[in-house]
Coordinates of C-alpha atoms in Angstrom, one line a residue:
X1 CA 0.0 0.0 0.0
X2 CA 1.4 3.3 -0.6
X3 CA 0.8 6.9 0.5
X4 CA -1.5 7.1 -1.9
X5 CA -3.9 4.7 -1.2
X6 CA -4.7 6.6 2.0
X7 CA -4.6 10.0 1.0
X8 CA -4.7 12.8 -1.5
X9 CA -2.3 16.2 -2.3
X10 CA 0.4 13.4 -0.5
X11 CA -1.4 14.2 2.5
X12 CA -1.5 18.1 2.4
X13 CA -2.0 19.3 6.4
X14 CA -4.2 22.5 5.9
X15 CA -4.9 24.6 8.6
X16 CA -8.7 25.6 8.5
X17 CA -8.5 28.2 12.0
X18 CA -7.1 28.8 15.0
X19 CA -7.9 30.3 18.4
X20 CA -8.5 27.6 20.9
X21 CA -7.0 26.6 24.0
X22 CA -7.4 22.4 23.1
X23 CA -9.4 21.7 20.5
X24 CA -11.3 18.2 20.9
X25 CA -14.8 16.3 20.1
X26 CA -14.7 17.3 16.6
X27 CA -18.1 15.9 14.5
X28 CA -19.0 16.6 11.2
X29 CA -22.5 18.0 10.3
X30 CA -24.0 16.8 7.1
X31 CA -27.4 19.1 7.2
X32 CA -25.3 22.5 8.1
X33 CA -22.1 21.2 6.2
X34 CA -20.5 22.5 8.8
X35 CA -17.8 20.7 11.3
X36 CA -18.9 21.4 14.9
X37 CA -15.9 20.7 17.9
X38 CA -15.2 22.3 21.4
X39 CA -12.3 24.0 22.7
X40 CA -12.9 22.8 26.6
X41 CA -11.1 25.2 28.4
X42 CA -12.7 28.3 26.7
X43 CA -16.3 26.9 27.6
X44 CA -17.5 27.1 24.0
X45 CA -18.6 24.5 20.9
X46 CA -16.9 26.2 17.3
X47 CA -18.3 25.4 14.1
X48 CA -16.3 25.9 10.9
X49 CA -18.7 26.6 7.8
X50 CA -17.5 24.7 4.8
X51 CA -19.3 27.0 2.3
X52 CA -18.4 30.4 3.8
X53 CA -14.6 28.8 5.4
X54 CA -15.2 30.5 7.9
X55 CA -15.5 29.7 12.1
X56 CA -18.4 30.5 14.4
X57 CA -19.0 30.2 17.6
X58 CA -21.9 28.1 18.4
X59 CA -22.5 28.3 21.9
X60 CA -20.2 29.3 25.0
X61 CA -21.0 27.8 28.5
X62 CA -21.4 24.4 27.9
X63 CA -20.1 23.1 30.9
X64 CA -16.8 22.2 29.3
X65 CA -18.7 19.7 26.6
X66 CA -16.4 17.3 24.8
X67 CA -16.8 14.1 22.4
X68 CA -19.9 13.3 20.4
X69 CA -21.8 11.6 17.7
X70 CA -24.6 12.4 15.3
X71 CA -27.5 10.3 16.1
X72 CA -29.5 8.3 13.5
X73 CA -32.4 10.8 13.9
X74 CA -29.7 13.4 13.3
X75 CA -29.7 15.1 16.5
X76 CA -26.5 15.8 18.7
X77 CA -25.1 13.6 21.4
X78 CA -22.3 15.0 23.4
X79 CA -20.5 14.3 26.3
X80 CA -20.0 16.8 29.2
X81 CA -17.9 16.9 31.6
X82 CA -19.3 19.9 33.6
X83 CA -22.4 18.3 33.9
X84 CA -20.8 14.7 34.4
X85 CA -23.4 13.2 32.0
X86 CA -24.1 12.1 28.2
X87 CA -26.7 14.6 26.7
X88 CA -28.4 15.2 23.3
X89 CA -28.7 19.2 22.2
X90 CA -32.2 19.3 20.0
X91 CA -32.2 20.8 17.1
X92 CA -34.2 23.9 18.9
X93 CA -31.0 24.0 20.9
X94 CA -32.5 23.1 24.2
X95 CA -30.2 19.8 26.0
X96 CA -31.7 16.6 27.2
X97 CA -30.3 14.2 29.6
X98 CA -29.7 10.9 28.3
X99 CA -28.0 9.4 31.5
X100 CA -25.7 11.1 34.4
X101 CA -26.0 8.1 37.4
X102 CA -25.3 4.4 37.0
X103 CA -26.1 2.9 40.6
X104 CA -27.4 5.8 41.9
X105 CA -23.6 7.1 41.7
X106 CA -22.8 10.2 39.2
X107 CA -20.4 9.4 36.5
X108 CA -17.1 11.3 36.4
X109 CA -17.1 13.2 33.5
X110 CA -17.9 11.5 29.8
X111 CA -15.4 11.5 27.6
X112 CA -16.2 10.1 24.1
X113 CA -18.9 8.5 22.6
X114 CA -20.2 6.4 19.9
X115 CA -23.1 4.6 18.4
X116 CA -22.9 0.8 18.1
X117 CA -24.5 -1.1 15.1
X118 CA -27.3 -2.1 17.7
X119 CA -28.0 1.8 18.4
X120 CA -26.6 1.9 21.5
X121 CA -24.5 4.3 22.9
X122 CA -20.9 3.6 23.9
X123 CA -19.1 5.8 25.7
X124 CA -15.6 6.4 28.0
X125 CA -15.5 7.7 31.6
X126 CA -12.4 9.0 32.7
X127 CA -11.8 11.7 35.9
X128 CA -10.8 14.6 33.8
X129 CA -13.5 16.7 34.3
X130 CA -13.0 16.4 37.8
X131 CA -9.9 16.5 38.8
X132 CA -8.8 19.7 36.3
X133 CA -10.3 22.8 36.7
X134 CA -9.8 23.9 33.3
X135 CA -12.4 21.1 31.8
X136 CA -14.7 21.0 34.3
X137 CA -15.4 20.9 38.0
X138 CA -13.3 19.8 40.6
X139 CA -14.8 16.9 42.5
X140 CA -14.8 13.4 43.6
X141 CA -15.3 9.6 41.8
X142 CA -18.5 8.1 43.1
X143 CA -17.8 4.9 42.0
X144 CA -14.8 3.0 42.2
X145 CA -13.8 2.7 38.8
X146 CA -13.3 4.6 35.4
X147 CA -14.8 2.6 32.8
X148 CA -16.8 2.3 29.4
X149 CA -20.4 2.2 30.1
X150 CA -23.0 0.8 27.1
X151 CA -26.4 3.0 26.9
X152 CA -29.7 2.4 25.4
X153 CA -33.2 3.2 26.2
X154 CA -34.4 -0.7 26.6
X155 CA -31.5 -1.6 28.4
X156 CA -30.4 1.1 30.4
X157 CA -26.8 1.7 31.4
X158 CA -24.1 -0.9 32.2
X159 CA -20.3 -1.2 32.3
X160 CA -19.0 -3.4 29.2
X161 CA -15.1 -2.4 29.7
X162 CA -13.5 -1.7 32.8
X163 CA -9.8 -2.8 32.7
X164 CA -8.5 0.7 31.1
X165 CA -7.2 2.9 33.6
X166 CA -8.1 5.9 31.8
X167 CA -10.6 5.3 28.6
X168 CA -10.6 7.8 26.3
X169 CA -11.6 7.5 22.5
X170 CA -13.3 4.8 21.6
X171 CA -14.7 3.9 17.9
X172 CA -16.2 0.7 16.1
X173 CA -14.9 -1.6 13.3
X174 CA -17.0 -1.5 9.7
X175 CA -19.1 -4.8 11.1
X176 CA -19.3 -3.4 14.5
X177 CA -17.9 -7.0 16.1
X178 CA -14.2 -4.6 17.4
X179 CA -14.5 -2.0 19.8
X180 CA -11.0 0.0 20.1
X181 CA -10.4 1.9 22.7
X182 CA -7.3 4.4 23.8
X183 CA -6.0 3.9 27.1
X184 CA -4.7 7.7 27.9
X185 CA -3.4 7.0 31.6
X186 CA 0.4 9.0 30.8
X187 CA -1.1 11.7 30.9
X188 CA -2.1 12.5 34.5
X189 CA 0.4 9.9 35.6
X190 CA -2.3 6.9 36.7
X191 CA -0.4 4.4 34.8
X192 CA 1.8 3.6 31.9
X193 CA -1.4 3.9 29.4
X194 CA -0.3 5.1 26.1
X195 CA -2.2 2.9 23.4
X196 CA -5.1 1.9 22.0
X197 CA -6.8 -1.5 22.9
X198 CA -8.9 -3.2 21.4
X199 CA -12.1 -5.6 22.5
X200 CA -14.4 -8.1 20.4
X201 CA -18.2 -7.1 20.7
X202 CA -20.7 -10.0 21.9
X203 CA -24.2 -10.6 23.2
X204 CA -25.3 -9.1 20.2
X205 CA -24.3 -5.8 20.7
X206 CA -24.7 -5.8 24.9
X207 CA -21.1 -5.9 26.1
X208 CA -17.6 -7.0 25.2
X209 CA -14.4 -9.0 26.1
X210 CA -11.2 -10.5 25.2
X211 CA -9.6 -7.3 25.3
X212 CA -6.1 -7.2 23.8
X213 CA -3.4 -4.5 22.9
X214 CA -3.9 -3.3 19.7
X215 CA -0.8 -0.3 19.1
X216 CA 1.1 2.0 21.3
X217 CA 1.4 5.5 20.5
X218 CA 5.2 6.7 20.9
X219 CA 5.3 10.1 21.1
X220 CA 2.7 12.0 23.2
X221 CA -0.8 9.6 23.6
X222 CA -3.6 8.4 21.4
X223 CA -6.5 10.5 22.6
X224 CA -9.1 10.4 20.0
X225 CA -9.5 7.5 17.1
X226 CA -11.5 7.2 13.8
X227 CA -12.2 4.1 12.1
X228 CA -12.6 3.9 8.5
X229 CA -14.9 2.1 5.6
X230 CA -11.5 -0.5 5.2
X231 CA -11.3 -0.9 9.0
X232 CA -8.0 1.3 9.3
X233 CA -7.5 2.8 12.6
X234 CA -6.6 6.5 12.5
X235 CA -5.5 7.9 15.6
X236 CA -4.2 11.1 17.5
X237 CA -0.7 11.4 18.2
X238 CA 1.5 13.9 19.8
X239 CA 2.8 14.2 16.7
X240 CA 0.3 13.7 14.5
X241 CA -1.8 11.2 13.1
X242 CA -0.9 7.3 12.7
X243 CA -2.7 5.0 10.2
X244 CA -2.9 1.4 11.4
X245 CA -4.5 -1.7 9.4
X246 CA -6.8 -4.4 11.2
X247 CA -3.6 -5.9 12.3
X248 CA -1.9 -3.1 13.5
X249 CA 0.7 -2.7 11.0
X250 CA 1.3 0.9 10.8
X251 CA 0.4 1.9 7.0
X252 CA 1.1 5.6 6.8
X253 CA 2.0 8.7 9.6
X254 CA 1.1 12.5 8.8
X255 CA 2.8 14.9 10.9
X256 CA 0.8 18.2 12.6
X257 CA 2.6 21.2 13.5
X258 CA 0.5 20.9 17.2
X259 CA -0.4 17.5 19.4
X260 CA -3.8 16.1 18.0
X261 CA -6.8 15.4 20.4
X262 CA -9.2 13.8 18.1
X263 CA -10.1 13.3 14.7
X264 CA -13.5 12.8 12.2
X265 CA -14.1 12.2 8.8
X266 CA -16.6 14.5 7.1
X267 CA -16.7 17.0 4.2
X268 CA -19.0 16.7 1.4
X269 CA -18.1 13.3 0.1
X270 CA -16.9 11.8 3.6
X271 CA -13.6 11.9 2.4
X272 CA -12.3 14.7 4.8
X273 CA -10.6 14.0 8.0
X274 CA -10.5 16.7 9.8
X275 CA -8.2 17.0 12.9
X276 CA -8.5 19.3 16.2
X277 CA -4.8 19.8 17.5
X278 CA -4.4 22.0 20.4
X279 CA -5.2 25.3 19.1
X280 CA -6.3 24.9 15.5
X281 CA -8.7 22.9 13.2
X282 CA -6.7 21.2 10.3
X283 CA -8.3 19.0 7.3
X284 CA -5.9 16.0 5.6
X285 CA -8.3 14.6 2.0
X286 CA -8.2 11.3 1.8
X287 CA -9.2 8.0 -0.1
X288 CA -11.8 6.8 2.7
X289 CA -14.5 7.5 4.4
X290 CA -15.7 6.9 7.9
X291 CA -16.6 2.8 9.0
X292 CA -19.9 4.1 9.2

């Protein structure tokens, strides 16, 4: 496979705006055509406008909001770490909790988030929000652990991985029977974590085990991950973004002049990956699209 295979323009990096503090939970908008993302310490969602290529600022006080997913009715499910809860805004702008207690014990502060072929909602909760001030609210864990909870309106909530120290992005294969998940512990120094593992889905969706290391991220940590149509694992980096196959074999690495927090495919065609790093919003165009 060469370079390109993956990517057009050799894999230009073009920088799209900057003006954050760190950049995360990037999503890409279909109905606005516009790629919505929050800068958590400034307490604000952006949205870059692909027609106009130009940034907006789509609401400020969000209580330090962070990943999210477009849901299959095409409202907005994000995760927030002020309000230590998952949460959908409606498209009149008004913000619904989905779930904020399992146990009767508040969650920590929700990470990332995605939708499993069943509909159900997968998402990571580490303690960031509560243990920095500048992405949430100082506080305490309720329960004992940090884990990956599974959500869905039949079934309620229930942890389905709970041997990451600190889970961060998490994202599904093509056929939905992988779940990968990054393991982001380095950073706060709870553990040696720096690398993304990865977990075979079973019970039809309900949980998931035989989890496994999948790569380790070398320079800096593998916050956010994308999986594409092929089943290619594109993840953050300190140094940019790192391309893996189904087997790990790295494929392809595109350096970013900042650390990267997340990634999302998106654009017009589905073909643009767009990248928050730090301070800026960056697009690479490639030859995929997202798994789905």
């Amino acid at each position: 496979m060469t370079r390109a295979d993956l990517v057009q323009d050799d894999g230009r990096v073009d920088r799209l705006w900057t003006g954050a503090t760190w950049s995360e939970g990037p999503l890409w908008i279909p109905t606005t055509r516009r790629l919505r993302w929050s800068d958590i310490p400034g307490d604000r969602i952006l949205e870059w406008d692909s027609a106009s290529e130009t940034t907006i600022v789509h609401r400020e006080g969000v209580e330090f909001t962070n990943g999210r997913v477009l849901d299959a009715d095409g409202t907005v499910v994000q995760c927030s770490h002020g309000r230590r809860r998952l949460e959908r805004e409606n498209p009149d702008g008004s913000l619904e909790e989905i779930v904020a207690q399992w146990e009767g014990k508040r969650l920590n502060s929700p990470n990332d988030v995605a939708i499993a072929p069943d509909g159900s909602y997968w998402f990571s909760d580490p303690d960031y929000g509560i243990r920095q001030a500048d992405e949430g609210h100082l506080g305490e864990r309720e329960y004992v652990g940090r884990y990956v909870f599974r959500w869905s309106a039949a079934d309620g909530i229930r942890p389905v991985i709970t041997d990451i120290v600190q889970p961060n992005g998490l994202a599904f294969s093509p056929d939905g029977s992988t779940v990968y998940v990054t393991d982001t512990a380095i950073g706060l120094d709870d553990g040696p974590g720096h690398w993304i593992r990865a977990y075979e889905v079973v019970d039809a969706g309900a949980g998931a085990e035989n989890g496994r290391h999948f790569a380790t991220i070398d320079d800096g940590m593998p916050d956010g991950i994308a999986v594409d149509e092929r089943g290619r694992v594109w993840s953050s980096a300190g140094d940019g973004v790192h391309v893996f196959d189904p087997d790990a074999a790295e494929l392809l690495f595109l350096p970013v002049p900042e650390p990267v927090a997340n990634l999302c495919f998106g654009g017009d065609d589905g073909t643009d990956l767009f990248i928050t790093a730090t301070t800026s919003l960056y697009r690479v165009r490639t030859t995929t699209r997202a798994a789905f």
